[in-house]
Structures are given as structure tokens and as C-alpha cells.
Coordinates of N, CA and C in Angstrom, one line a residue:
M191 N -0.2 90.6 13.0 CA -1.2 90.5 13.1 C -1.8 91.7 12.9
R192 N -1.9 92.8 12.3 CA -2.2 94.1 12.1 C -2.3 93.5 10.4
K193 N -1.1 93.0 10.0 CA -1.5 93.4 8.8 C -2.3 92.0 8.2
N194 N -2.6 90.9 9.0 CA -3.4 89.0 8.9 C -4.7 89.8 9.2
I195 N -5.3 90.9 9.6 CA -6.2 91.2 9.4 C -7.3 92.9 8.5
V196 N -6.2 93.3 8.3 CA -5.7 94.2 7.2 C -6.0 93.6 5.7
V197 N -5.5 92.2 5.6 CA -5.8 92.2 4.2 C -7.0 90.3 4.5
C198 N -7.4 90.4 5.2 CA -8.9 89.7 5.7 C -9.7 90.4 5.6
I199 N -9.7 91.6 5.9 CA -10.7 92.5 5.8 C -10.3 93.1 3.9
I200 N -9.6 93.5 3.5 CA -9.6 93.9 2.3 C -10.3 92.3 1.3
T201 N -9.9 91.1 1.5 CA -10.2 90.2 1.0 C -11.5 90.3 0.9
L202 N -12.7 90.5 2.3 CA -13.8 90.4 2.4 C -14.4 91.1 2.0
F203 N -14.2 92.6 1.8 CA -14.5 93.6 0.9 C -14.4 93.0 -0.6
A204 N -13.4 92.4 -0.9 CA -13.2 92.1 -2.6 C -14.4 91.2 -3.0
I205 N -14.5 90.4 -2.3 CA -15.3 89.0 -2.0 C -16.8 89.9 -2.5
G206 N -17.3 90.8 -1.8 CA -18.4 91.2 -1.2 C -18.9 92.1 -2.9
Y207 N -17.8 93.2 -3.3 CA -17.2 93.8 -4.1 C -18.1 92.9 -5.7
S208 N -17.4 91.4 -5.6 CA -16.9 90.5 -6.8 C -18.8 89.8 -6.8
A209 N -19.2 89.3 -5.6 CA -20.6 89.2 -6.0 C -21.5 89.9 -6.0
N210 N -21.0 91.2 -5.7 CA -22.3 92.9 -6.0 C -22.6 92.8 -7.3
A211 N -21.2 92.6 -8.2 CA -20.7 92.9 -9.7 C -21.6 91.9 -10.2
Q212 N -21.2 90.6 -9.8 CA -22.0 89.9 -10.9 C -23.4 89.7 -10.6
S213 N -23.9 90.2 -9.5 CA -25.7 90.0 -9.5 C -26.5 91.2 -10.7
R214 N -25.3 91.9 -11.1 CA -25.6 93.3 -11.8 C -25.7 92.6 -13.4
E215 N -26.7 93.3 -14.1 CA -26.8 92.8 -15.2 C -25.9 92.9 -16.3
Y216 N -25.3 92.7 -16.8 CA -23.9 93.4 -18.0 C -24.9 93.4 -19.7
N217 N -24.9 94.3 -19.7 CA -25.5 95.1 -21.1 C -24.7 95.5 -22.1
Y218 N -24.2 95.0 -23.3 CA -23.4 95.2 -24.0 C -23.8 96.4 -24.8
S219 N -25.4 97.1 -24.6 CA -26.1 98.3 -24.7 C -25.2 99.4 -24.1
D220 N -24.9 99.2 -23.0 CA -24.3 101.1 -22.3 C -22.9 100.8 -22.6
M221 N -22.3 102.1 -22.2 CA -20.8 102.1 -22.7 C -20.1 101.9 -21.4
G222 N -19.0 101.6 -21.4 CA -18.0 101.0 -20.6 C -17.2 100.2 -21.1
Y223 N -15.8 99.7 -19.8 CA -15.2 99.1 -20.1 C -15.3 97.7 -20.2
W224 N -14.7 97.1 -21.1 CA -15.0 96.1 -21.3 C -13.9 94.4 -21.7
G225 N -13.9 93.7 -20.8 CA -12.8 92.9 -20.5 C -13.4 91.3 -20.6
N226 N -12.7 90.3 -21.3 CA -13.2 88.9 -20.7 C -11.6 87.9 -20.6
V227 N -11.7 86.8 -20.3 CA -10.9 85.7 -20.4 C -11.8 84.7 -20.9
E228 N -11.1 83.9 -21.5 CA -11.6 83.0 -22.5 C -11.0 81.2 -22.4
L229 N -11.6 80.4 -22.5 CA -10.9 78.9 -22.4 C -11.6 78.6 -23.5
S230 N -10.6 77.7 -24.5 CA -11.5 77.1 -25.9 C -10.7 76.1 -25.5
G231 N -11.6 75.4 -26.6 CA -10.4 74.2 -27.2 C -11.5 73.6 -28.7
G232 N -10.6 72.5 -29.1 CA -11.2 71.9 -30.2 C -10.0 71.7 -30.8
A233 N -10.3 71.5 -32.4 CA -10.1 70.7 -33.4 C -9.4 71.4 -34.2
L234 N -7.8 70.7 -34.4 CA -7.0 71.9 -35.1 C -7.3 70.5 -36.5
F235 N -7.2 71.3 -37.8 CA -7.0 70.0 -39.0 C -6.0 69.4 -39.1
P236 N -5.2 68.8 -38.9 CA -5.8 67.2 -38.1 C -5.1 67.9 -36.7
G237 N -5.6 66.9 -35.5 CA -5.2 67.0 -34.4 C -6.4 67.8 -33.5
G238 N -5.7 68.2 -32.2 CA -6.9 69.1 -31.8 C -5.9 70.2 -31.4
E239 N -6.2 71.1 -30.1 CA -5.5 72.3 -29.9 C -6.4 72.8 -28.0
I240 N -5.4 73.0 -27.4 CA -6.4 74.1 -26.3 C -5.8 75.4 -26.0
G241 N -6.8 76.5 -25.1 CA -5.8 77.7 -25.5 C -6.7 78.7 -24.4
V242 N -5.9 79.4 -24.3 CA -6.5 80.7 -23.2 C -6.1 81.6 -23.8
S243 N -7.1 83.1 -24.0 CA -7.2 84.7 -24.4 C -7.7 85.3 -23.6
T244 N -7.4 86.8 -23.4 CA -8.0 87.5 -23.0 C -8.3 89.2 -23.9
T245 N -9.1 89.9 -23.5 CA -9.7 90.8 -24.4 C -9.6 92.0 -23.4
N246 N -9.4 92.8 -23.8 CA -9.5 94.5 -23.1 C -10.1 95.4 -24.1
G247 N -10.7 96.3 -23.6 CA -11.4 97.1 -24.5 C -12.5 97.9 -24.0
C248 N -13.2 98.1 -24.6 CA -14.6 99.2 -24.5 C -15.8 98.6 -24.4
R249 N -16.8 99.1 -24.3 CA -18.6 98.8 -25.0 C -18.8 99.8 -25.6
L250 N -19.0 100.1 -26.6 CA -19.2 102.0 -27.7 C -20.7 101.9 -27.2
G251 N -21.4 101.1 -26.8 CA -22.7 101.1 -26.8 C -24.0 100.4 -28.5
N252 N -24.9 100.4 -28.2 CA -25.3 100.1 -29.2 C -25.0 98.3 -29.7
G253 N -24.8 97.8 -28.9 CA -23.8 96.3 -29.0 C -23.2 96.1 -28.9
W254 N -22.2 97.1 -29.9 CA -20.7 97.1 -30.2 C -19.3 97.0 -29.2
A255 N -18.4 96.4 -29.0 CA -18.3 96.6 -28.2 C -15.6 95.9 -29.2
M256 N -15.2 96.5 -28.5 CA -13.8 96.7 -28.7 C -13.0 96.6 -28.2
G257 N -11.4 96.1 -28.5 CA -10.5 95.9 -27.1 C -9.3 95.0 -28.3
I258 N -8.8 95.0 -27.6 CA -7.4 94.6 -27.5 C -6.9 93.4 -27.2
G259 N -6.5 92.0 -27.4 CA -6.1 90.9 -26.7 C -4.5 90.0 -27.4
V260 N -4.3 88.7 -26.2 CA -3.8 88.1 -26.9 C -3.9 86.5 -26.3
G261 N -3.0 86.0 -26.8 CA -3.8 84.6 -26.2 C -2.5 83.6 -26.3
C262 N -2.9 82.3 -25.6 CA -1.8 81.1 -25.8 C -2.7 80.0 -26.6
Y263 N -2.4 79.4 -27.1 CA -3.1 78.6 -27.9 C -1.6 76.9 -27.8
L264 N -1.9 75.6 -27.9 CA -1.1 74.3 -27.6 C -1.9 73.3 -27.9
D265 N -1.1 73.4 -29.8 CA -1.6 72.1 -30.7 C -0.8 71.1 -29.5
L266 N -1.6 70.2 -29.2 CA -2.0 68.9 -29.1 C -1.1 67.9 -29.6
Q267 N -1.2 67.8 -30.9 CA -0.5 66.9 -31.5 C 0.9 67.8 -32.5
A268 N 1.4 68.4 -31.9 CA 2.8 69.4 -32.8 C 2.7 69.3 -34.3
V269 N 1.2 69.5 -35.5 CA 0.9 69.4 -36.2 C 2.3 70.8 -36.9
H270 N 2.0 71.5 -36.8 CA 2.4 72.8 -37.6 C 3.1 73.2 -36.5
H271 N 3.0 73.9 -35.4 CA 3.7 74.7 -34.0 C 3.2 74.3 -33.3
L272 N 3.9 73.7 -31.6 CA 3.8 73.6 -30.9 C 2.6 74.6 -29.6
I273 N 3.1 75.7 -30.1 CA 2.2 76.5 -28.9 C 2.7 77.8 -30.5
S274 N 1.1 78.8 -30.1 CA 1.3 79.7 -30.8 C 0.8 80.9 -30.0
L275 N 1.2 82.5 -30.0 CA 0.7 83.6 -29.5 C -0.2 84.6 -30.5
P276 N -1.5 84.7 -30.1 CA -2.1 86.1 -31.3 C -2.1 86.6 -30.5
F277 N -1.5 88.5 -30.5 CA -1.9 89.6 -30.4 C -3.1 90.2 -31.9
F278 N -4.0 90.5 -31.0 CA -5.7 90.6 -32.1 C -5.8 92.0 -31.6
M279 N -7.1 92.5 -32.7 CA -8.0 93.4 -31.9 C -9.5 92.7 -32.5
E280 N -9.9 92.6 -31.6 CA -11.2 91.9 -32.2 C -12.6 93.3 -31.6
A281 N -13.9 92.9 -32.7 CA -14.6 93.6 -32.5 C -15.9 92.8 -32.3
K282 N -16.6 93.4 -31.7 CA -18.1 92.3 -30.9 C -19.2 93.2 -31.2
Y283 N -20.1 92.1 -31.5 CA -21.7 92.7 -31.8 C -22.9 92.0 -31.1
S284 N -23.3 92.8 -30.2 CA -24.5 91.4 -29.6 C -25.9 92.1 -29.6
F285 N -26.6 91.4 -30.7 CA -28.0 92.0 -31.0 C -29.0 92.2 -30.4
H286 N -28.6 91.9 -28.7 CA -30.1 92.7 -27.8 C -29.8 92.8 -27.6
E287 N -30.7 94.1 -26.5 CA -30.3 94.7 -25.1 C -31.0 94.1 -24.1
S288 N -30.5 93.1 -24.1 CA -30.7 92.0 -22.9 C -29.7 91.1 -21.9
N289 N -30.1 90.5 -21.3 CA -28.9 89.1 -20.4 C -29.0 87.9 -21.3
I290 N -29.5 87.8 -22.2 CA -29.2 86.7 -22.8 C -29.4 87.3 -24.5
S291 N -28.1 87.7 -25.3 CA -28.5 87.8 -26.5 C -27.3 86.9 -27.2
P292 N -27.6 86.7 -28.9 CA -26.6 86.2 -29.6 C -25.5 87.1 -29.8
Y293 N -24.5 86.9 -30.5 CA -23.7 87.7 -31.0 C -22.8 87.0 -32.1
M294 N -21.5 88.1 -32.1 CA -21.2 87.8 -34.1 C -19.2 88.5 -33.2
S295 N -18.2 87.9 -33.6 CA -17.3 88.4 -33.3 C -15.7 88.5 -34.2
L296 N -14.5 89.2 -34.5 CA -14.3 89.0 -35.1 C -12.7 89.3 -34.7
R297 N -11.7 88.1 -34.5 CA -10.7 88.9 -34.4 C -9.9 89.1 -35.6
T298 N -8.6 90.0 -35.5 CA -7.7 90.3 -36.8 C -6.3 90.3 -36.2
G299 N -5.2 89.9 -37.0 CA -3.9 90.5 -35.3 C -2.9 89.5 -36.3
F300 N -1.8 89.1 -35.2 CA -1.3 88.3 -35.9 C -0.6 87.4 -35.0
S301 N -0.4 85.9 -35.3 CA 0.5 85.1 -34.5 C 1.9 84.7 -35.0
I302 N 2.6 84.3 -32.8 CA 3.7 84.4 -32.9 C 3.9 82.5 -32.7
T303 N 4.8 82.2 -33.2 CA 4.9 80.5 -32.6 C 6.1 80.6 -31.6
E304 N 6.5 79.1 -31.4 CA 7.9 79.0 -30.5 C 9.1 79.7 -30.7
D305 N 8.9 79.0 -32.6 CA 10.2 79.2 -33.4 C 10.1 80.5 -33.7
L306 N 9.5 82.2 -33.2 CA 9.2 82.9 -33.3 C 9.0 83.0 -34.9
T307 N 8.6 82.3 -35.6 CA 7.6 82.3 -37.1 C 6.7 83.0 -36.6
T308 N 6.3 84.5 -37.6 CA 5.4 85.5 -37.3 C 4.2 85.4 -38.4
G309 N 2.7 84.9 -38.0 CA 2.3 84.9 -39.3 C 0.8 85.4 -39.0
A310 N 0.1 85.8 -40.1 CA -1.6 86.9 -40.0 C -2.1 85.3 -39.1
Y311 N -3.4 86.3 -38.6 CA -4.1 85.3 -37.7 C -5.4 86.5 -38.0
I312 N -6.6 85.4 -38.2 CA -7.7 85.9 -38.6 C -8.9 85.1 -37.9
S313 N -10.0 85.3 -37.0 CA -11.3 84.4 -36.6 C -11.9 85.3 -36.2
P314 N -13.0 84.7 -37.0 CA -14.6 85.0 -36.3 C -15.8 84.0 -35.9
S315 N -15.6 84.5 -34.7 CA -17.2 83.6 -33.9 C -18.5 83.7 -33.7
I316 N -18.9 83.0 -33.3 CA -20.5 82.9 -33.1 C -20.9 82.6 -31.4
G317 N -21.9 83.1 -31.4 CA -22.3 82.6 -29.9 C -23.3 83.7 -29.1
V318 N -23.3 83.2 -27.4 CA -24.3 83.7 -26.7 C -23.7 83.8 -25.8
N319 N -24.5 85.3 -25.6 CA -23.6 85.8 -24.3 C -24.9 86.1 -22.9
I320 N -24.4 85.0 -22.2 CA -25.9 84.9 -20.9 C -24.9 85.8 -19.8
N321 N -25.6 87.0 -19.3 CA -25.3 87.9 -18.3 C -23.5 88.1 -18.8
R322 N -22.9 87.6 -17.9 CA -21.5 87.8 -18.1 C -20.7 86.6 -18.5
W323 N -21.3 85.7 -19.2 CA -20.5 84.5 -19.4 C -21.4 84.3 -21.0
S324 N -19.7 84.6 -22.2 CA -20.4 83.5 -23.2 C -19.9 82.6 -23.7
F325 N -20.8 82.1 -24.1 CA -20.5 80.3 -25.2 C -20.2 80.2 -26.5
F326 N -19.5 79.9 -27.5 CA -19.1 80.2 -28.8 C -18.7 79.0 -29.3
L327 N -18.3 79.5 -30.5 CA -18.2 78.1 -31.5 C -17.3 79.3 -32.5
R328 N -15.4 79.3 -32.4 CA -14.7 79.6 -33.0 C -14.2 79.1 -34.0
Y329 N -13.7 79.9 -35.3 CA -13.1 79.7 -36.6 C -11.5 80.0 -36.3
G330 N -10.7 79.7 -36.5 CA -9.2 80.2 -36.5 C -8.5 79.7 -37.7
M331 N -7.9 81.2 -38.1 CA -6.8 80.6 -38.9 C -5.5 81.0 -38.9
N332 N -4.3 80.6 -39.4 CA -3.4 81.4 -39.6 C -2.5 80.9 -40.5
L333 N -2.2 81.6 -40.7 CA -1.3 81.4 -42.3 C 0.1 81.8 -42.1
Y334 N 1.1 80.8 -41.9 CA 2.6 81.3 -41.7 C 3.2 80.9 -43.3
P335 N 4.9 81.4 -43.0 CA 5.7 81.2 -44.1 C 6.3 80.1 -43.3
T336 N 6.4 79.3 -44.4 CA 7.4 77.9 -44.1 C 7.9 77.9 -45.3
D337 N 9.1 77.0 -45.0 CA 10.4 77.0 -46.0 C 9.8 75.5 -46.6
V338 N 10.2 75.2 -47.9 CA 9.5 74.3 -48.6 C 10.7 73.5 -49.4
Q339 N 11.2 72.6 -49.8 CA 12.0 71.9 -50.6 C 11.7 70.9 -51.5
L340 N 11.1 71.4 -52.8 CA 11.1 71.0 -54.1 C 12.6 69.5 -54.4
F341 N 11.9 68.9 -55.5 CA 13.1 68.6 -56.0 C 12.4 68.3 -57.4
V342 N 13.0 69.2 -58.5 CA 12.5 69.3 -59.9 C 13.1 68.4 -60.9
S343 N 12.8 67.6 -61.4 CA 13.5 67.0 -63.2 C 14.2 68.1 -63.9
S344 N 15.0 68.1 -64.0 CA 15.5 69.0 -65.2 C 15.9 68.3 -66.5
V345 N 15.8 68.7 -67.3 CA 16.2 68.0 -69.5 C 17.0 66.7 -69.0
D346 N 18.1 66.8 -68.1 CA 18.3 65.2 -68.4 C 18.2 64.5 -67.5
D347 N 17.0 64.8 -67.1 CA 16.7 63.8 -65.8 C 17.4 63.9 -64.5
D348 N 18.2 64.2 -64.6 CA 18.5 64.9 -63.4 C 17.8 66.0 -62.5
L349 N 18.0 65.0 -60.7 CA 16.5 66.0 -59.8 C 17.9 67.3 -59.4
L350 N 17.3 68.5 -59.6 CA 17.7 69.8 -58.7 C 16.6 70.4 -57.6
E351 N 17.9 70.5 -56.3 CA 16.9 70.5 -55.0 C 16.1 72.7 -55.6
V352 N 15.3 72.6 -55.0 CA 15.1 74.0 -54.9 C 14.2 74.5 -53.4
N353 N 14.9 74.8 -53.1 CA 14.0 76.0 -51.9 C 13.6 77.0 -52.2
T354 N 12.4 77.0 -51.5 CA 11.3 78.4 -51.4 C 10.7 78.7 -50.3
T355 N 9.9 79.3 -50.0 CA 8.9 79.5 -48.9 C 7.4 79.8 -49.5
A356 N 7.1 79.0 -49.1 CA 5.2 79.0 -49.1 C 4.6 79.4 -48.1
I357 N 3.7 79.8 -47.9 CA 2.2 80.2 -46.6 C 1.9 78.4 -46.5
A358 N 2.1 78.6 -44.9 CA 1.3 77.6 -44.5 C 0.2 77.4 -43.5
F359 N -1.6 77.2 -44.2 CA -2.6 77.3 -43.4 C -3.1 76.9 -42.4
V360 N -2.9 76.6 -41.3 CA -3.3 76.0 -40.4 C -5.1 76.8 -40.0
H361 N -5.8 75.4 -40.0 CA -6.9 75.9 -39.5 C -7.8 75.5 -38.0
T362 N -8.4 76.0 -37.6 CA -9.2 75.6 -36.0 C -10.6 75.5 -35.6
L363 N -11.0 74.4 -35.4 CA -12.7 74.8 -34.9 C -12.6 74.5 -33.7
S364 N -13.5 75.7 -33.1 CA -13.6 75.4 -31.0 C -14.7 76.0 -30.6
V365 N -14.7 75.3 -29.4 CA -15.7 76.0 -28.5 C -15.2 76.6 -27.8
G366 N -16.0 77.4 -26.9 CA -15.0 77.4 -25.7 C -16.6 78.8 -24.5
V367 N -15.1 79.0 -23.5 CA -16.4 79.8 -22.5 C -15.8 81.2 -22.2
A368 N -15.9 82.3 -22.2 CA -15.4 83.2 -21.7 C -16.5 83.9 -20.8
L369 N -15.7 84.5 -19.8 CA -16.2 85.3 -18.2 C -15.8 86.4 -18.4
N370 N -17.5 87.5 -19.1 CA -17.0 89.6 -19.3 C -16.6 90.1 -18.3
F371 N -16.3 90.7 -18.2 CA -16.0 91.4 -16.2 C -16.1 92.9 -17.2

């Protein structure tokens, strides 16, 4: 019984603290901790994808924030890979010292797929911050090495099979929402 009361008190305290935190202004011009959780979805060329990611770092003041993050994206039509896990550094700049501010950000890092293929990841975005919420449009590009099988005609018209590695480009265009904390 005592344990249930303690859990209820802690839960009420957390709810009250959270409600107070949500009512305070969130300003990228202030220095301090920066984190977010975001949900996005959009077009994978061709196909579609949905994903979730989180970034944790610090607000550096003057509108700048930097952090490291990880995401999990699901290709709905499995065009190249079903699942990709990007690990990235993100830099974000908010243009105004107010509750509503346009921003731009850039993520760079690497991405791992379900078959452990590793590739480069780059993802710029533009959006608007509205207090603790961010709404954005993001372009993502992954570069993966992939095996390619070519058939080349020889001098005597025989087909030769050549195996090589090429770079596969996976492009996405997504919209999303993030909760900043």
C-alpha cells in the first residue's frame, strides 16, 4: 500500500512538473540542454517510408543547437532496404528569439541497414519551431555500396559476367513533427 502511495505521489509530481515545463517558453537563444523526439513520414523515391528519431545535445545560444542522434526508418515498399538506422550529428539554427521561429538543420553521419550494409547519411531540413514543437520538411540521402552484376560482350561475342561494387543512392522527402525538450 505504501509503495502505491509513493508511486502515485511521484506520478503526480512528474505530471505537474511536465505541465509547468510545457507552459514555459522554449527559446533557442538560451543556453542549455536540447533534445527532441520526432516522427516523420514521406516519399521514398520510389515508395514511402515512416520513421522515428531522437537527438540529444545542447543549445549553444544565439539560435544554435547541436547534438547527436539515432533514428529508425521503415521503407514501406522495401525498394532498397526494409529498415535503416541512421546515427548522426545534427546542427540546428533558429532565426528568431521568439516562440515562433523558422529554422534550418543539417544531419550528417552513417546509416546501417538490416543486412548490416553501412552507408553515408546526409539530411538537411527546414521548418518552423512553435514553442516546444517543430514542424519540418526534410530531404534525406543515403549512399550504400551494393554489388552489381554486369554482362559484357567480348571480342568473340561471348558474354562475360563481371561483378563489381557500385554506390546506390536512396532519396527521401518527408514531413514530420518533433517535440523539443
